[in-house]
């Protein structure tokens, strides 16, 4: 069964003293199986956002130790900062990452909250999905009054903590623990020092909007409903919380946003909307800042969005899409934006899974030429196929940007996007083919002294052999599918690049035939003969189609060359 993973993103009320931050994060790293992904301190906010992941029980243990250490080291009676806060560990959310439901995650949050309240004697409030009482599930509502106001607030019957003593701790304050969906903390930089103007823009865009007033929007009388509650004018962005503040460290005002559902309001939409609202008020956006981590998809979607605005092909590499996103939103204005340190999937990636494709061309050739049996023909077939798809993508991108073909940019952008998908899949299979070979070798090395060991070894060999059949078969499928793009580029692409389409066809055919050889040799050692007959039959069909398509494409290319 796949591993259950949750993410924990505690916010500690210390952003200046790096020694204190290090002592807290060391507690997290002391728990085996927990991966510390990111530590993001802010001086002006006097707050550090920490991100770590792992299996639920281990994450809970690491979070408990960190909350305990923060309470020992941070004195809330002396803490000052721009960010609203109510405790040494201000808020500690748990986020489901893989193979776990929100309901399960919320239960783990309640377990953590109970332990913190009982063992550490810190007042704890549940929030978001962990809080059954929806009248007190919103973080900003819970935190209203902040540390200074909680000495009175906690005594109100409706604000008794969910766990722990009903007494605000002078040194440690109170803590909010809960479960929520993935949230992106995102700040947009302005060319002003005015917090009031920044707040005005924040109220324009945030979902809660601003309080409705008669006459003057700032000083006018508050308009109320039939129950006497203030009416509000909603902002323009759903699933967005925002405030304006001045950051002395940078000498600018910012719109500080929490994007609570990036499927509803993605980062690029939030950025553009703040640009529009700021412009209406005579203010310029100069860049932006990500706090903590962001999903890969959010960055890729942003890159594609800004390319489409320019009527440019979106069929470019993942690396290029991320670069476009960084530059378009000015994510590197206040400091370097290093994708490997800020994108969650990159931090979770197992480097062993991309060992070969991370090599230089020379190192890859040298590794292939060495006496090691892997990488062998399977990995090489996958890589040759990726080069064929890459050439098809190149022709599509050149065609998309060809002078006089401006109205066809989207047509070729779509083809380039397809080529990128096939290229990425084939690159992924380069290392997987070598992994598959290594699995077979490892299973042959298992002990075989007893009948039980022999049975376990035989099963491991058969499982590894089946995997070693399936991987090159996937290479065959992806390489054949890429020939659709290659043929289209030979037929309709930039005529100056027709020979590139021809070479792409040669690469794709080689990938299919080479991978099929690996399918067949591995199938010879597999005992399930029905499976073998089926996979070889389907392999023959793919091989036949690839050879026919290559012949057709080469004929098209030669006809266009005309020599």
XYZ file of C-alpha atoms in Angstrom:
563
model
C 0.000 0.000 0.000
C 1.234 3.493 -0.854
C 2.649 5.620 1.943
C 0.363 8.142 3.636
C 1.916 11.595 3.613
C 0.895 14.825 5.307
C 2.554 18.214 5.293
C 2.905 20.435 8.355
C 3.478 24.203 8.056
C 3.911 25.697 11.543
C 4.390 29.479 11.807
C 6.680 30.489 14.674
C 6.730 34.033 16.082
C 10.462 34.525 15.569
C 12.058 35.681 12.327
C 15.194 37.498 13.480
C 17.158 35.193 15.790
C 18.358 32.422 13.481
C 19.772 30.445 16.400
C 16.312 30.097 17.932
C 14.890 29.058 14.548
C 17.652 26.461 14.146
C 16.956 24.981 17.589
C 13.278 24.596 16.669
C 13.953 23.018 13.258
C 16.536 20.678 14.825
C 13.704 19.209 16.906
C 11.787 18.503 13.686
C 14.825 16.910 12.036
C 15.387 14.683 15.082
C 12.332 12.598 14.116
C 13.325 9.825 11.709
C 11.238 9.708 8.548
C 10.363 13.422 8.584
C 11.770 15.608 5.791
C 12.326 19.295 6.499
C 11.546 20.971 3.189
C 11.730 24.703 3.781
C 12.537 27.305 6.457
C 11.446 30.829 5.510
C 12.207 33.545 8.134
C 10.939 37.131 7.784
C 12.577 39.935 9.757
C 9.859 42.578 9.482
C 7.070 40.091 10.214
C 9.258 38.504 12.944
C 7.875 35.169 11.850
C 9.255 31.960 10.347
C 7.242 29.584 8.185
C 8.567 26.017 8.358
C 7.482 23.187 6.047
C 8.023 19.478 6.617
C 6.426 16.227 5.429
C 6.216 12.602 6.465
C 3.906 9.857 7.644
C 1.160 11.210 9.942
C 2.385 9.798 13.282
C 5.922 11.035 12.666
C 4.747 14.477 11.577
C 2.630 14.770 14.739
C 5.643 13.887 16.892
C 7.877 16.418 15.085
C 5.222 19.138 15.367
C 4.790 18.479 19.098
C 8.549 18.722 19.723
C 8.779 21.948 17.687
C 5.842 23.554 19.554
C 7.427 22.540 22.868
C 10.824 24.024 21.906
C 9.259 27.243 20.533
C 7.452 27.715 23.848
C 10.760 27.396 25.683
C 12.663 29.849 23.467
C 10.170 32.535 22.353
C 8.840 35.106 24.836
C 5.572 36.526 23.523
C 5.542 39.306 26.124
C 8.485 40.862 24.246
C 7.608 39.821 20.655
C 6.782 42.493 18.069
C 6.210 42.107 14.315
C 4.067 43.172 11.364
C 2.216 39.842 11.145
C -0.849 39.172 13.323
C 0.020 36.548 15.982
C -1.224 35.062 19.227
C 1.447 32.605 20.328
C 5.041 31.390 20.109
C 3.721 28.741 17.710
C 1.053 30.950 16.191
C -0.583 28.430 13.872
C 0.166 24.810 12.975
C -1.824 23.422 10.029
C -1.712 19.864 8.694
C -2.284 19.346 4.959
C -3.083 16.028 3.239
C -0.504 15.312 0.515
C -1.017 11.716 -0.652
C -3.118 8.634 0.149
C -4.916 10.303 3.058
C -8.289 12.042 3.325
C -8.996 15.443 4.810
C -11.110 13.748 7.498
C -8.158 11.584 8.580
C -5.842 14.599 8.539
C -8.293 16.576 10.700
C -8.326 13.725 13.231
C -4.508 13.842 13.441
C -4.754 17.617 14.015
C -7.149 17.020 16.912
C -4.747 14.422 18.377
C -1.873 16.924 18.193
C -3.999 19.716 19.703
C -5.092 17.492 22.599
C -1.503 16.491 23.366
C -0.235 20.104 23.233
C -3.043 21.295 25.491
C -2.698 18.511 28.036
C 1.058 17.869 28.134
C 2.387 21.386 27.499
C -0.513 23.249 29.124
C -0.790 25.680 26.207
C -4.297 26.910 25.231
C -5.132 25.403 21.820
C -7.847 26.342 19.344
C -8.853 24.074 16.470
C -9.421 25.676 13.074
C -10.570 24.966 9.513
C -11.429 21.287 8.889
C -10.409 20.165 12.412
C -12.932 22.526 14.060
C -16.510 21.134 14.239
C -17.895 24.535 15.373
C -17.871 26.559 12.137
C -18.526 29.824 14.010
C -14.915 29.638 15.231
C -13.115 27.802 12.431
C -11.702 30.858 10.643
C -8.109 31.665 11.639
C -8.475 35.452 11.459
C -11.630 35.312 13.626
C -9.873 33.141 16.221
C -6.758 35.332 16.199
C -8.662 38.652 16.417
C -7.299 40.639 19.356
C -3.945 38.856 19.000
C -1.666 37.987 21.916
C -2.307 41.241 23.789
C -6.090 40.887 23.620
C -6.242 37.201 24.488
C -5.865 37.694 28.225
C -9.473 38.980 28.217
C -10.804 37.104 25.169
C -9.916 33.659 26.524
C -12.105 34.319 29.580
C -15.230 34.748 27.437
C -17.328 31.532 27.479
C -17.561 31.484 23.659
C -13.751 31.701 23.398
C -12.729 28.981 25.827
C -9.939 26.968 24.161
C -10.655 23.509 22.705
C -7.776 22.059 24.701
C -5.498 23.279 27.482
C -6.066 25.880 30.203
C -8.463 28.820 29.775
C -5.637 31.166 30.679
C -3.450 32.954 28.122
C 0.150 31.920 28.734
C 2.209 35.079 29.327
C 5.361 33.646 27.702
C 3.986 31.193 25.134
C 0.590 32.699 24.300
C -1.965 30.393 22.650
C -1.764 28.171 19.571
C -4.099 27.354 16.677
C -3.922 23.828 15.208
C -5.989 22.487 12.327
C -6.260 20.803 8.960
C -6.673 22.612 5.667
C -6.119 22.297 1.950
C -2.833 23.402 0.432
C -2.502 27.172 0.892
C -0.134 29.457 -0.961
C 1.175 32.420 1.061
C 1.945 35.095 -1.489
C 2.901 38.777 -1.212
C 2.766 41.370 -3.994
C 5.245 44.259 -3.835
C 4.126 47.864 -4.404
C 5.994 51.073 -5.258
C 4.549 52.781 -2.193
C 5.260 52.922 1.534
C 1.599 53.564 2.399
C -0.040 50.783 4.431
C -3.404 52.537 4.000
C -3.184 52.424 0.206
C -1.946 48.825 0.313
C -4.925 47.902 2.493
C -7.290 49.605 0.061
C -6.001 47.350 -2.736
C -6.175 44.308 -0.443
C -9.850 45.104 0.295
C -10.477 45.478 -3.479
C -9.304 41.939 -4.198
C -9.923 39.772 -1.114
C -13.108 37.701 -1.044
C -14.343 39.317 2.190
C -14.006 42.736 0.551
C -14.629 45.810 2.708
C -17.310 47.114 5.061
C -20.096 49.002 3.268
C -20.342 52.675 4.346
C -22.575 55.638 3.571
C -20.802 58.411 1.671
C -17.061 58.319 2.344
C -15.745 54.711 1.911
C -13.320 55.151 4.837
C -15.027 57.439 7.363
C -18.701 57.086 6.389
C -21.330 55.502 8.620
C -21.286 51.671 8.514
C -24.296 50.173 6.674
C -25.909 47.309 8.615
C -28.403 44.566 7.744
C -31.712 43.801 9.464
C -29.819 42.036 12.264
C -27.545 44.994 12.879
C -24.492 43.298 11.364
C -22.260 45.350 9.041
C -22.840 44.803 5.328
C -19.837 44.207 3.114
C -18.839 44.832 -0.491
C -17.196 41.611 -1.771
C -13.752 41.761 -3.372
C -12.939 40.531 -6.861
C -11.096 37.284 -5.995
C -12.660 34.166 -4.511
C -10.708 32.004 -2.002
C -8.333 34.886 -1.199
C -7.545 36.499 2.150
C -5.480 39.694 2.048
C -4.161 42.611 4.081
C -1.779 45.463 3.323
C 1.362 46.124 5.345
C 4.665 47.975 5.265
C 7.865 45.904 5.346
C 10.709 47.964 6.800
C 13.272 45.347 5.730
C 12.463 46.085 2.062
C 11.232 49.689 2.416
C 7.966 48.930 0.585
C 4.328 48.152 1.213
C 2.954 44.760 0.193
C -0.374 43.053 -0.339
C -0.037 39.926 1.809
C -2.340 37.176 0.540
C -3.348 33.664 1.468
C -4.612 31.829 -1.606
C -6.774 29.161 0.014
C -7.756 27.359 -3.200
C -5.426 27.837 -6.151
C -7.806 25.926 -8.416
C -10.286 28.798 -7.937
C -7.783 31.677 -7.835
C -4.331 30.670 -9.087
C -1.233 32.716 -8.289
C -1.024 34.348 -11.720
C -4.656 35.490 -11.553
C -4.077 36.992 -8.096
C -0.966 38.791 -9.376
C -2.691 40.265 -12.429
C -5.743 41.336 -10.423
C -3.590 43.169 -7.862
C -1.755 44.824 -10.787
C -5.093 46.028 -12.197
C -6.457 47.315 -8.869
C -3.146 48.967 -7.960
C -3.048 50.687 -11.349
C -6.537 52.117 -10.747
C -5.138 53.766 -7.606
C -2.008 55.107 -9.316
C 0.262 52.477 -7.790
C 2.642 50.115 -9.592
C 3.337 46.478 -8.778
C 7.101 45.927 -8.861
C 7.259 42.188 -8.170
C 6.080 39.547 -5.731
C 7.252 37.130 -3.061
C 6.376 33.539 -2.273
C 6.389 32.557 1.404
C 7.068 28.842 1.851
C 6.375 26.377 -0.937
C 4.234 26.121 -4.052
C 2.973 23.155 -6.116
C 4.669 22.595 -9.484
C 1.361 22.860 -11.364
C 0.821 26.411 -10.061
C 4.156 27.515 -11.547
C 3.593 25.708 -14.869
C 0.071 27.155 -15.186
C 1.475 30.640 -14.523
C 4.170 30.220 -17.173
C 1.598 29.076 -19.735
C -0.763 31.931 -18.807
C 1.854 34.621 -19.428
C 3.025 32.992 -22.676
C -0.559 32.834 -23.972
C -0.993 36.542 -23.187
C 1.955 37.151 -25.544
C 0.490 34.724 -28.119
C 3.577 32.584 -27.714
C 3.781 28.784 -27.787
C 3.275 27.119 -24.401
C 4.916 23.921 -25.658
C 8.239 24.642 -23.988
C 10.144 22.797 -21.275
C 9.106 22.690 -17.635
C 12.249 24.645 -16.777
C 11.369 27.406 -19.264
C 7.751 27.660 -18.046
C 9.017 28.128 -14.492
C 11.514 30.780 -15.639
C 8.719 32.672 -17.441
C 6.546 32.508 -14.299
C 9.363 33.848 -12.097
C 10.133 36.739 -14.442
C 6.491 37.608 -15.190
C 5.527 37.875 -11.519
C 8.893 39.251 -10.344
C 9.305 36.429 -7.844
C 13.036 37.140 -7.705
C 12.749 40.873 -6.959
C 13.484 40.642 -3.234
C 15.831 37.647 -3.382
C 16.756 34.661 -5.550
C 13.923 32.270 -6.395
C 15.453 28.787 -6.570
C 12.848 26.327 -7.965
C 14.570 23.317 -6.393
C 14.034 24.887 -2.965
C 10.523 26.334 -3.444
C 8.544 23.787 -5.486
C 7.176 20.990 -3.327
C 7.478 18.199 -5.928
C 11.147 19.044 -6.501
C 11.854 18.805 -2.783
C 10.104 15.441 -2.547
C 11.791 14.028 -5.638
C 14.074 11.051 -5.166
C 17.362 11.998 -6.851
C 18.067 8.309 -7.603
C 15.013 8.276 -9.905
C 16.659 10.833 -12.209
C 20.334 9.870 -11.881
C 20.919 9.194 -15.596
C 18.937 12.093 -17.038
C 20.667 14.491 -14.643
C 24.056 13.637 -16.191
C 25.781 15.662 -18.885
C 25.719 14.161 -22.398
C 29.372 13.165 -22.054
C 28.863 11.523 -18.637
C 25.800 9.672 -19.923
C 27.781 8.345 -22.907
C 30.659 7.376 -20.621
C 28.318 5.581 -18.217
C 26.754 3.701 -21.128
C 30.194 2.712 -22.473
C 31.406 1.433 -19.079
C 31.486 -2.248 -18.118
C 28.269 -1.836 -16.107
C 25.359 -3.579 -17.941
C 23.032 -0.657 -17.240
C 22.135 1.722 -18.736
C 21.671 -0.519 -21.727
C 19.546 -0.721 -24.854
C 16.274 -0.013 -23.018
C 17.386 3.279 -21.491
C 19.070 4.286 -24.769
C 15.850 3.526 -26.690
C 13.905 5.756 -24.305
C 16.440 8.561 -24.653
C 16.522 8.340 -28.455
C 12.721 8.532 -28.392
C 12.867 11.646 -26.190
C 15.179 13.283 -28.737
C 12.680 12.509 -31.507
C 9.868 14.137 -29.507
C 12.174 17.086 -28.732
C 12.857 17.654 -32.441
C 9.111 17.564 -33.160
C 8.576 20.152 -30.414
C 11.327 22.331 -31.865
C 9.681 22.334 -35.311
C 6.320 23.179 -33.729
C 7.778 26.093 -31.751
C 9.654 27.456 -34.779
C 6.423 27.230 -36.776
C 4.417 28.939 -34.013
C 6.749 31.953 -34.118
C 7.349 32.046 -37.891
C 6.870 35.460 -39.470
C 3.624 35.573 -41.430
C 2.165 32.594 -39.546
C 1.002 34.659 -36.567
C -2.617 33.486 -36.812
C -1.472 29.863 -36.516
C 0.500 30.294 -33.250
C -2.088 28.410 -31.180
C -2.275 25.491 -33.611
C 1.480 24.928 -33.375
C 1.504 25.673 -29.636
C -0.866 22.718 -29.174
C 1.443 20.449 -31.196
C 4.462 21.650 -29.204
C 2.583 20.925 -25.963
C 1.946 17.356 -27.095
C 5.600 16.918 -28.034
C 6.655 18.098 -24.567
C 4.392 15.520 -22.903
C 5.906 12.667 -24.944
C 9.422 13.983 -24.361
C 8.878 14.191 -20.592
C 7.396 10.681 -20.451
C 10.301 9.177 -22.420
C 12.883 10.993 -20.289
C 11.194 9.590 -17.173
C 11.475 6.089 -18.667
C 15.254 6.408 -19.220
C 15.987 5.891 -15.522
C 13.038 3.577 -14.962
C 14.397 1.098 -17.499
C 17.711 0.899 -15.639
C 15.790 0.627 -12.340
C 13.824 -2.290 -13.831
C 17.048 -4.091 -14.815
C 18.527 -3.520 -11.353
C 15.393 -4.989 -9.733
C 15.912 -8.240 -11.639
C 19.555 -8.395 -10.567
C 18.610 -7.742 -6.930
C 15.923 -10.445 -6.940
C 18.390 -13.027 -8.306
C 20.637 -12.176 -5.341
C 17.973 -13.072 -2.736
C 18.655 -16.046 -0.412
C 17.408 -19.507 -1.471
C 18.368 -21.842 1.389
C 14.833 -22.826 2.467
C 11.642 -23.591 0.547
C 10.107 -20.346 1.835
C 13.121 -18.352 0.661
C 13.014 -20.073 -2.732
C 9.314 -19.217 -3.135
C 9.893 -15.590 -2.098
C 12.891 -15.324 -4.452
C 10.981 -16.827 -7.382
C 8.060 -14.432 -6.822
C 10.447 -11.448 -6.624
C 12.128 -12.528 -9.893
C 8.785 -12.882 -11.665
C 7.493 -9.518 -10.354
C 10.724 -7.783 -11.400
C 10.632 -9.458 -14.828
C 7.067 -8.300 -15.448
C 8.088 -4.742 -14.508
C 11.074 -5.014 -16.875
C 8.634 -5.938 -19.682
C 6.184 -3.133 -18.897
C 8.746 -0.286 -18.884
C 10.135 -0.780 -22.451
C 6.560 -1.438 -23.629
C 5.672 2.055 -22.334
C 8.660 3.386 -24.309
C 7.194 1.771 -27.448
C 3.781 3.360 -26.840
C 5.130 6.855 -26.137
C 7.512 6.806 -29.103
C 4.752 5.656 -31.463
C 2.379 8.330 -30.140
C 5.051 11.001 -30.716
C 5.026 10.111 -34.426
C 1.621 11.809 -34.745
C 3.311 15.140 -33.920
C 6.340 14.326 -36.078
C 4.158 13.561 -39.119
C 2.106 16.745 -38.616
C 5.313 18.810 -38.497
C 6.638 17.159 -41.661
C 3.331 17.954 -43.394
C 2.413 21.423 -42.060
C 5.371 22.738 -40.081
C 8.006 25.298 -41.012
C 9.412 23.983 -44.337
C 12.906 25.148 -43.350
C 12.837 22.548 -40.551
C 11.448 19.591 -42.489
C 14.679 17.594 -42.159
C 14.432 17.941 -38.376
C 11.053 16.224 -38.604
C 12.715 13.510 -40.693
C 15.414 12.885 -38.092
C 12.690 12.854 -35.407
C 10.950 10.015 -37.290
C 14.195 8.026 -37.421
C 14.615 8.494 -33.660
C 11.040 7.431 -32.899
C 11.315 4.276 -35.054
C 14.628 3.376 -33.384
C 13.038 3.839 -29.948
C 10.142 1.515 -30.837
C 12.292 -1.241 -32.341
C 14.963 -1.006 -29.656
C 12.464 -1.085 -26.796
C 10.667 -4.058 -28.406
C 13.895 -6.056 -28.345
C 14.004 -5.466 -24.576
C 10.350 -6.446 -24.178
C 10.992 -9.751 -25.975
C 14.211 -10.707 -24.194
C 12.663 -10.028 -20.782
C 9.454 -11.845 -21.774
C 11.466 -14.989 -22.454
C 12.031 -15.357 -18.706
C 8.426 -14.715 -17.629
C 6.270 -17.716 -16.707
C 2.803 -16.284 -17.427
C 2.642 -17.297 -21.090
C -0.790 -15.717 -21.718
C 0.648 -12.342 -20.666
C 3.715 -12.908 -22.869
C 1.639 -13.841 -25.957
C -0.540 -10.732 -25.482
C 2.326 -8.260 -24.943
C 4.338 -9.615 -27.898
C 1.255 -9.449 -30.155
C 0.624 -5.812 -29.179
C 4.335 -5.069 -29.546
C 4.336 -6.416 -33.091
C 1.409 -4.122 -33.939
C 3.225 -1.065 -32.538
C 6.410 -2.000 -34.425
C 4.479 -2.425 -37.691
C 2.783 0.976 -37.306
C 6.064 2.711 -36.420
C 7.866 1.321 -39.481
C 4.968 2.330 -41.749
C 4.801 5.844 -40.277
C 8.554 6.332 -40.570
C 8.407 5.334 -44.260
C 5.547 7.786 -44.830
C 7.289 10.651 -43.001
C 10.643 10.128 -44.778
C 8.802 10.171 -48.116
C 7.174 13.503 -47.151
C 10.527 14.935 -46.127
C 12.312 13.829 -49.303
C 9.501 15.229 -51.454
C 9.857 18.631 -49.761
C 13.641 18.583 -50.059
C 13.173 17.916 -53.762
C 16.710 16.746 -54.533
